[in-house]
Tab-separated table of C-alpha atoms in Angstrom:
chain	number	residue	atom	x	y	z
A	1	UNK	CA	83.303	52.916	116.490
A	2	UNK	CA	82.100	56.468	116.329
A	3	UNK	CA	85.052	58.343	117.703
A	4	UNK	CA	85.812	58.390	113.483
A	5	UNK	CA	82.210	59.833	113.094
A	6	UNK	CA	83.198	62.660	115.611
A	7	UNK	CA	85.856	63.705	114.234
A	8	UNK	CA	84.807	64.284	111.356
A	9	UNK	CA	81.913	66.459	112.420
A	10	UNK	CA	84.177	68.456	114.391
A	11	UNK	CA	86.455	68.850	111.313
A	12	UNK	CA	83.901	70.243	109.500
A	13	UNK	CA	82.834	72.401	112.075
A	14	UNK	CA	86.330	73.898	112.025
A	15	UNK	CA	86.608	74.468	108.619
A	16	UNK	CA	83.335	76.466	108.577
A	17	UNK	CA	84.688	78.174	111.160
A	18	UNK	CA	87.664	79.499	110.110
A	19	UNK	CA	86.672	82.101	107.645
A	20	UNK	CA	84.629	83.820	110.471
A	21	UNK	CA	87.610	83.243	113.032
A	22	UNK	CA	90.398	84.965	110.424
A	23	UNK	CA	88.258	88.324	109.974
A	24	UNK	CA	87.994	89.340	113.740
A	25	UNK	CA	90.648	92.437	112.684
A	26	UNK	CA	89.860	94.769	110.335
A	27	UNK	CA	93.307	95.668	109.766
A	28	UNK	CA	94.299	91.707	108.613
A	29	UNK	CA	91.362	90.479	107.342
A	30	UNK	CA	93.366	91.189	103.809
A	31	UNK	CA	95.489	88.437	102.533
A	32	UNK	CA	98.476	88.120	103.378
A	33	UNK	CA	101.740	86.715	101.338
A	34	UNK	CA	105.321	86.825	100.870
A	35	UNK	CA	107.288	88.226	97.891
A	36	UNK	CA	110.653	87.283	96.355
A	37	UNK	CA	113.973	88.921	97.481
A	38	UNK	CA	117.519	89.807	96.887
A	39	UNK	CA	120.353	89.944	99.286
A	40	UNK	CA	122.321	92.792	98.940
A	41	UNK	CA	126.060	93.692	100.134
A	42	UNK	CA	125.149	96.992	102.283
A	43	UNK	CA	123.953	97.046	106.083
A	44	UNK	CA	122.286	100.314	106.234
A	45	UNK	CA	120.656	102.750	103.654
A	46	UNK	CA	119.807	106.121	103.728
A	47	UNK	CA	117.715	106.832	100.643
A	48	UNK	CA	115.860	105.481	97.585
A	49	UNK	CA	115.615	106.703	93.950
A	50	UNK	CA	114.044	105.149	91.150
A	51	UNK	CA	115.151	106.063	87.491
A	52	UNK	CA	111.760	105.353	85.126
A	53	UNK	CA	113.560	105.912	81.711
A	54	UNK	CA	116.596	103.852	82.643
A	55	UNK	CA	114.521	101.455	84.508
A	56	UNK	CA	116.912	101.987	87.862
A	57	UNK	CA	116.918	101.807	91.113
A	58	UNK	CA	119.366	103.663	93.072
A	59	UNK	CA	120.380	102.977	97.064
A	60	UNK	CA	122.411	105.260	98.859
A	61	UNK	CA	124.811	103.834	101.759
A	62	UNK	CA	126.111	106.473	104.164
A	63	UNK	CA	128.427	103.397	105.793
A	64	UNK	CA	129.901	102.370	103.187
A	65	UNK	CA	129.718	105.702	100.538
A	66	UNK	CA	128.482	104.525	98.184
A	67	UNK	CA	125.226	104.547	96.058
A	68	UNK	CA	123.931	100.585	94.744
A	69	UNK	CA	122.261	100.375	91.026
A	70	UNK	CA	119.725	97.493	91.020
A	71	UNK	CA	116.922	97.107	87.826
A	72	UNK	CA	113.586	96.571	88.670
A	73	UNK	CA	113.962	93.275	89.218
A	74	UNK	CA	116.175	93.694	91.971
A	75	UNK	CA	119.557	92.770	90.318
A	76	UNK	CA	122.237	94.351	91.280
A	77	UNK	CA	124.019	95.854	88.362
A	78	UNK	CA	126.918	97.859	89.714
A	79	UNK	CA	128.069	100.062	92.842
A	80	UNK	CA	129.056	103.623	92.851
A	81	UNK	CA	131.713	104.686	94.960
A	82	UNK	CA	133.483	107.469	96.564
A	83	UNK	CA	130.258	108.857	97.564
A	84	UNK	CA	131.610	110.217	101.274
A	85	UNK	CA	128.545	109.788	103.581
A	86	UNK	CA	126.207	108.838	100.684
A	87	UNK	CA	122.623	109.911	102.093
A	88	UNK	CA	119.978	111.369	100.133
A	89	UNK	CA	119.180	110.956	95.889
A	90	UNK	CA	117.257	113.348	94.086
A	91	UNK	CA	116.816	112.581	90.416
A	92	UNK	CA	116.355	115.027	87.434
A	93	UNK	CA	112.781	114.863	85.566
A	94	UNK	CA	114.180	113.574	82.970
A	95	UNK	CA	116.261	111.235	84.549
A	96	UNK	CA	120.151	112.190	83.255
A	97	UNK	CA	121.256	113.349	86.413
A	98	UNK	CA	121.453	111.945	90.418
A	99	UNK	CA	122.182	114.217	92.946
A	100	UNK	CA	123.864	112.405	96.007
A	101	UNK	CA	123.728	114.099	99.322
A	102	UNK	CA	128.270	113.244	100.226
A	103	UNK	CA	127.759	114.117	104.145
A	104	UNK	CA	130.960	112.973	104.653
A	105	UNK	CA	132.579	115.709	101.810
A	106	UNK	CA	130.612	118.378	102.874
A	107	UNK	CA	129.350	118.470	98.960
A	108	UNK	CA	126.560	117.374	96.432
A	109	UNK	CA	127.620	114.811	93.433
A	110	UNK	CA	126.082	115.349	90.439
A	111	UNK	CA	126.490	111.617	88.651
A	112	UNK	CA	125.306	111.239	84.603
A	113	UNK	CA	122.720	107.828	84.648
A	114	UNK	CA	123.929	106.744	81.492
A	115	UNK	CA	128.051	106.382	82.325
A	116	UNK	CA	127.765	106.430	86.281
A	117	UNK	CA	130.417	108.813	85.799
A	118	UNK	CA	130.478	111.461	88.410
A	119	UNK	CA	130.260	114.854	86.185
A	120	UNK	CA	130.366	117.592	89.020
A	121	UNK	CA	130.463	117.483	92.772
A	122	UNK	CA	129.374	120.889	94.332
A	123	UNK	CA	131.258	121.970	98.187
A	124	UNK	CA	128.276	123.243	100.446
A	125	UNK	CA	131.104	124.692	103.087
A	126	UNK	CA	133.411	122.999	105.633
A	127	UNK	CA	131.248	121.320	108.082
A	128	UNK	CA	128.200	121.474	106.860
A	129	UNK	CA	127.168	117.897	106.527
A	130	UNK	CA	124.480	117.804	103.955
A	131	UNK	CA	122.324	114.523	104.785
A	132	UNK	CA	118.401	115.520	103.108
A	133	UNK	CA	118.138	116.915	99.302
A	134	UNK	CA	114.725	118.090	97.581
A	135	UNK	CA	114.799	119.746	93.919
A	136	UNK	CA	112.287	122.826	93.474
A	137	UNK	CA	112.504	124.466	89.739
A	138	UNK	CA	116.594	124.500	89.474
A	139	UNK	CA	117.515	124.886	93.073
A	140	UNK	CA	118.096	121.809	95.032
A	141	UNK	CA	117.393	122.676	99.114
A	142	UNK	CA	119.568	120.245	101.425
A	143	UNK	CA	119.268	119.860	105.478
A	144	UNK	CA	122.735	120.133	106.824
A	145	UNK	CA	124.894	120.218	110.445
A	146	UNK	CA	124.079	118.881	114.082
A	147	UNK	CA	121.905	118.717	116.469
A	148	UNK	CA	120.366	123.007	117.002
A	149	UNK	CA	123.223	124.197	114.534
A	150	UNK	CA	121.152	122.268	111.837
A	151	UNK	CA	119.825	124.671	109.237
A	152	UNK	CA	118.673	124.650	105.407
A	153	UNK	CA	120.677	125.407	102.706
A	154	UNK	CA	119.705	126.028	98.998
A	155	UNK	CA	122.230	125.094	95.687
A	156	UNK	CA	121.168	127.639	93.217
A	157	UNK	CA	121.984	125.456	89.641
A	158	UNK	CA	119.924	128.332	86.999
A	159	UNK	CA	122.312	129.927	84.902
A	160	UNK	CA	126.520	128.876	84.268
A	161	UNK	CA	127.340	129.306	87.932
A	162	UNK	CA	126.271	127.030	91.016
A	163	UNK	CA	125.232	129.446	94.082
A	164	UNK	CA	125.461	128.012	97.112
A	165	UNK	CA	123.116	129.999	100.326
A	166	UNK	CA	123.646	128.451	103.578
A	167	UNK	CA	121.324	129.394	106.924
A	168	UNK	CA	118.001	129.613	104.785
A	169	UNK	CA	115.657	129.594	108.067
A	170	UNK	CA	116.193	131.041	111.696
A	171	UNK	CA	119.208	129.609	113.783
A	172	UNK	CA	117.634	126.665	116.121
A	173	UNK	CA	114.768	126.100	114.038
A	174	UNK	CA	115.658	122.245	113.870
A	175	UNK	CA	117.463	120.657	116.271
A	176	UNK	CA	118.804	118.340	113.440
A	177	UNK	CA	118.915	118.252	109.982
A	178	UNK	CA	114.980	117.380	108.734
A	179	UNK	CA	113.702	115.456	106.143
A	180	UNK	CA	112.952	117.724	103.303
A	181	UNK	CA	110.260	116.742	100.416
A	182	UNK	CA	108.837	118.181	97.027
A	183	UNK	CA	106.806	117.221	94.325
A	184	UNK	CA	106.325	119.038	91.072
A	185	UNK	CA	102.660	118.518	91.722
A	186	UNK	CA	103.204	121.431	94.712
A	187	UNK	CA	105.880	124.149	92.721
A	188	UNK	CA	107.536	126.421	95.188
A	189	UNK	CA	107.015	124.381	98.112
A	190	UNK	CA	109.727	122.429	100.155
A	191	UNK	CA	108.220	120.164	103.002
A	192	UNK	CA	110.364	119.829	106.253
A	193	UNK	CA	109.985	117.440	109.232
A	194	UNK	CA	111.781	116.512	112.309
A	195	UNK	CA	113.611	114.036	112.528
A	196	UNK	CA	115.563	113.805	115.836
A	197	UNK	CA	113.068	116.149	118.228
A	198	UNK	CA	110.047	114.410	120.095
A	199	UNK	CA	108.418	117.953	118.803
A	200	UNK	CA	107.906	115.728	115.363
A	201	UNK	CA	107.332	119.582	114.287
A	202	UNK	CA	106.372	119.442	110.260
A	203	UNK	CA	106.592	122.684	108.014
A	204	UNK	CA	105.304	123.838	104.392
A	205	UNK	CA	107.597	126.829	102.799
A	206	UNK	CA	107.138	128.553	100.103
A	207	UNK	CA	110.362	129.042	98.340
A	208	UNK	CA	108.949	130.777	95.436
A	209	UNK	CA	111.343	133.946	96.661
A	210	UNK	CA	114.827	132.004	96.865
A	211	UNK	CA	114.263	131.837	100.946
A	212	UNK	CA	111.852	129.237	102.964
A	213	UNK	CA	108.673	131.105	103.948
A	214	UNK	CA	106.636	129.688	106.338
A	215	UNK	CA	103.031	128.741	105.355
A	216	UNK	CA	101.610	126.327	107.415
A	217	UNK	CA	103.056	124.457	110.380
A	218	UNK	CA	102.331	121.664	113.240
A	219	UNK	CA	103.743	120.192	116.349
A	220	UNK	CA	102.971	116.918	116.717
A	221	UNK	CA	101.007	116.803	113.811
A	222	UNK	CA	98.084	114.155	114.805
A	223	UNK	CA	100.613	113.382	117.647
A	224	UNK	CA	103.768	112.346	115.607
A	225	UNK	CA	106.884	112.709	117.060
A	226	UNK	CA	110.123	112.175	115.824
A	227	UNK	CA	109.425	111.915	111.977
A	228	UNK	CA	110.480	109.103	110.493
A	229	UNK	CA	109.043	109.617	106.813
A	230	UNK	CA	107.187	112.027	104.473
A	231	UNK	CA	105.212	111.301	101.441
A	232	UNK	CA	102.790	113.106	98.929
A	233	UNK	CA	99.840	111.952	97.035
A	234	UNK	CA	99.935	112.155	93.233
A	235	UNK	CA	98.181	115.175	93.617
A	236	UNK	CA	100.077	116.990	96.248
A	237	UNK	CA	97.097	117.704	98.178
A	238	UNK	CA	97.686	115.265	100.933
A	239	UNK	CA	100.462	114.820	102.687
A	240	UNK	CA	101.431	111.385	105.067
A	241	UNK	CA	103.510	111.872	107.602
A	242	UNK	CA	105.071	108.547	109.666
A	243	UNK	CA	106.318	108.732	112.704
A	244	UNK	CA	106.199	105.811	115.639
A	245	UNK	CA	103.084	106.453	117.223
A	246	UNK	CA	100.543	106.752	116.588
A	247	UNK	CA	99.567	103.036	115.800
A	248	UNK	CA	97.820	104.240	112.462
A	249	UNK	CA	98.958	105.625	109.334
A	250	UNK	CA	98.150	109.416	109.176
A	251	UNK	CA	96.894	111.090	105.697
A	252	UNK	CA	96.957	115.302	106.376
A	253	UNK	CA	95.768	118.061	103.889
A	254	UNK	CA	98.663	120.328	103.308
A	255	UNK	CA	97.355	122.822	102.548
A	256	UNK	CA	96.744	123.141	106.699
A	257	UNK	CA	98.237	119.724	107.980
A	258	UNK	CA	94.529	118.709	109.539
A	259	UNK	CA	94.450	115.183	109.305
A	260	UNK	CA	92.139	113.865	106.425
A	261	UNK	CA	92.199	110.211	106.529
A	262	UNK	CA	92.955	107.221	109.007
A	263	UNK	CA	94.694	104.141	107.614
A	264	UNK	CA	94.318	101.411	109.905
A	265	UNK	CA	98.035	99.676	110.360
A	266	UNK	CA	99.840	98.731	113.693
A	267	UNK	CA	102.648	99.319	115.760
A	268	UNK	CA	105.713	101.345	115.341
A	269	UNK	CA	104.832	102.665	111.716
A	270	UNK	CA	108.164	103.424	109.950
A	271	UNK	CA	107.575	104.431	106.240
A	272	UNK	CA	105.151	105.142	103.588
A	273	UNK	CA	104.849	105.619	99.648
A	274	UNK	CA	102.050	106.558	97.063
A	275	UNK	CA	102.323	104.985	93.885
A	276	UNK	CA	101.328	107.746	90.509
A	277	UNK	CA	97.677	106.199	90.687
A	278	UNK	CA	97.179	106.763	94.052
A	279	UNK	CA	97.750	103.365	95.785
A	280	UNK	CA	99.407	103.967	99.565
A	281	UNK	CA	102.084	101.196	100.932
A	282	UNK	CA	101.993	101.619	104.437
A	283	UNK	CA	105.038	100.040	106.317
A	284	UNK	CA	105.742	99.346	109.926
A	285	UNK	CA	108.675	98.029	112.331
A	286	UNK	CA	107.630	94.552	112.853
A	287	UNK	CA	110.220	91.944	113.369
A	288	UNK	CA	107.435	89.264	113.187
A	289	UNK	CA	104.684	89.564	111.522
A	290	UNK	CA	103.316	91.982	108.663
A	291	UNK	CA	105.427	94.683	107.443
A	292	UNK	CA	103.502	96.506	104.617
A	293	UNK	CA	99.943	97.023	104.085
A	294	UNK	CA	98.634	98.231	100.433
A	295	UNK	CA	95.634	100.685	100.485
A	296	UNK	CA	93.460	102.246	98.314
A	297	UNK	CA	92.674	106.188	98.604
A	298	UNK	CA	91.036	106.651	102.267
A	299	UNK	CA	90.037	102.658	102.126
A	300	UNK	CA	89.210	102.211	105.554
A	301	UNK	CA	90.766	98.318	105.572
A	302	UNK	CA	94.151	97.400	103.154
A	303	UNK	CA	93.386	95.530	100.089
A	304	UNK	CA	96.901	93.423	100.475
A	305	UNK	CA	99.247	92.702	104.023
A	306	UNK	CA	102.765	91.708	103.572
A	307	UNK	CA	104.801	89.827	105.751
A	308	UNK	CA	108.216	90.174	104.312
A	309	UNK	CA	110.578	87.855	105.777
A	310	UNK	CA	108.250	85.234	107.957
A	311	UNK	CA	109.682	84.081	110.977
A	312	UNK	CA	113.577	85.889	110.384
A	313	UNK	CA	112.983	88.836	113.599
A	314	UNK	CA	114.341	90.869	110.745
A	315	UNK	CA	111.655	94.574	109.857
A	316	UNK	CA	111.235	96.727	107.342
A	317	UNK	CA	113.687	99.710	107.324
A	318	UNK	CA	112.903	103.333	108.149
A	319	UNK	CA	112.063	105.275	105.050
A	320	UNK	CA	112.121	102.081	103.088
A	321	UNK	CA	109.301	101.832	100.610
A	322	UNK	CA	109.421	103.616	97.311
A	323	UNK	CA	107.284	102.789	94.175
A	324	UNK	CA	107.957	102.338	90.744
A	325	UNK	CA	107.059	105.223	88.753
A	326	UNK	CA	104.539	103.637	86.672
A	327	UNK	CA	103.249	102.251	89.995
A	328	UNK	CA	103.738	98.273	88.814
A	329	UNK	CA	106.080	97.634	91.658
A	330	UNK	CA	106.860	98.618	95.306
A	331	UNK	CA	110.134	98.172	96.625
A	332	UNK	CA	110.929	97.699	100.092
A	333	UNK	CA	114.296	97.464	102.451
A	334	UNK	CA	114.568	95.151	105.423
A	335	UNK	CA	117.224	94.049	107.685
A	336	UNK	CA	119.248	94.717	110.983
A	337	UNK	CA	122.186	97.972	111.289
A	338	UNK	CA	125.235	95.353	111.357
A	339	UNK	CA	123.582	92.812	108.727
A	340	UNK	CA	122.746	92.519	105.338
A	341	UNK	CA	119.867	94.051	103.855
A	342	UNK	CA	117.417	92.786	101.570
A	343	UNK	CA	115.851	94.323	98.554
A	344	UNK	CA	111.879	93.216	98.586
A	345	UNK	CA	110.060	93.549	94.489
A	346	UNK	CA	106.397	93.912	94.895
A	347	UNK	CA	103.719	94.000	92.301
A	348	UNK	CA	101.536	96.522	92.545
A	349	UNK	CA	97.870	96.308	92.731
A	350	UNK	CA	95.337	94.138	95.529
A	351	UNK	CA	96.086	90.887	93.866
């Protein structure tokens, strides 16, 4: 007659315990949730754009060449194809034109956001590749070739004739073609990391002169290697640079690449993205468990962790956050090479 009495004492000493039991990590004592997704008809992506005045996002698909509009509710709206090797978007400031990395045509695609219609495609030279695009002022600077033959090029677009300048930087400088970033919070500066050397070396030029001066560098920057993504605060003055390990999100200044700020994540981080107000989506290769976690500016514990598809084995992809540019959504990319992807809408914000 009092085994009822007992367990309900040692219910309720459960219950109280299980708020203290759930904080023993720092980095998941945040909630955690799940978000509603799309299933889209690609297996691999190489790139992300989003399109504020149009309300766009763009997806570029080096398998299949080809570049997938969505809205910002994840529907897809159309494909664009007879993009060769479709791998890197830049988008004009004011949004008329994507630029479309065609690795595949040795070329850039200049495609108008209002017909999809592609209005000018630009040859970068017979074998060169191009698979990483960055706009500074009118010039758009693309990575291009293999393995030590990989260089930097620049597409000169000022004035009525395109001028392309191949070999921009010393001949084995990269021993593949990096991942190239700019801001127009940082004018004349084009931000390079490796992608496919251990080295994970990271470089700031100044461009300001038509060629890539050097003007601050790192191996191994906080121990990175093999650079996996590359993003910039609103600001431009801090730099976060992913790479696989270490098991932490890294925040450098870059004006000197000395790390600034520690962001407490886990293994195998993957990708990152700050939002125009500052907030910092951290994601990681996780086939089960949490995926993303959302930070405030140098929080020392995430205000929001993300487990994006519970249970499936399936991770978020490389270089597969970007945020809306109003900051009210995050999207993120998981799935397998070989099987579908999904397309992950986020609100913004801790709640």
């Amino acid at each position: 007659m009092r085994r009822p009495r007992l367990r309900a004492a040692l219910s309720t000493l459960l219950l109280a315990l299980i708020p203290v039991l759930g904080t023993a990590s720092g980095a998941t004592a945040a909630p955690r949730d799940t978000t509603p997704s799309t299933s889209l008809q690609i297996s691999y992506h190489a790139d992300m754009a989003v399109d504020a005045v149009n309300r766009r996002l763009y997806i570029a698909d080096i398998v299949t060449s080809s570049v997938l509009v969505t809205d910002f509710e994840g529907r897809v709206l159309r494909t664009l194809e007879n993009k060769p090797g479709a791998a890197d978007l830049v988008l004009t400031p004011d949004a008329r034109t994507l630029y479309v990395a065609l690795r595949d045509a040795d070329a850039i695609a200049a495609v108008d956001t209002r017909t999809y219609q592609e209005k000018a495609r630009y040859p970068t030279g017979a074998g060169t590749k191009p698979v990483r695009l960055a706009a500074v002022g009118s010039t758009l600077w693309f990575s291009y070739g293999e393995d030590w033959d990989s260089n930097i090029g620049s597409l000169g677009l000022a004035g009525g004739k395109p001028v392309v300048r191949l070999a921009q930087v010393p001949s084995s400088t990269w021993g593949g073609p990096p991942m190239l970033l700019s801001s127009p919070s940082a004018p004349g500066l084009l931000i390079a990391g490796e992608q496919y050397v251990s080295s994970g070396t990271v470089r700031v030029y100044d461009v300001t002169s038509g060629r890539p001066v050097v003007r601050t560098e790192q191996d191994n920057p906080g121990g990175i290697s093999f650079v996996s993504d590359l993003a910039l605060s609103p600001d431009a003055g801090t730099l976060f640079i992913v790479g696989g390990y270490p098991y932490t999100h890294l925040a450098f200044r870059l004006s000197d690449l000395a790390v600034e700020h520690t962001y407490p994540t886990s293994n195998y981080p993957n990708a990152a993205a700050v939002s125009p107000t500052g907030s910092i989506a951290a994601g990681i290769d996780n086939s089960y468990g949490q995926d993303v976690y959302l930070f405030e500016p140098r929080a020392t514990a995430p205000t929001r962790v993300i487990d994006l598809e519970p249970g499936t084995g399936r991770s978020l992809r490389p270089h597969g956050l970007i945020w809306s540019p109003d900051g009210t959504r995050l999207f993120a990319l998981t799935g397998e090479y070989g099987s579908t992807l999904t397309l992950h809408v986020i609100g913004g914000g801790s709640q």
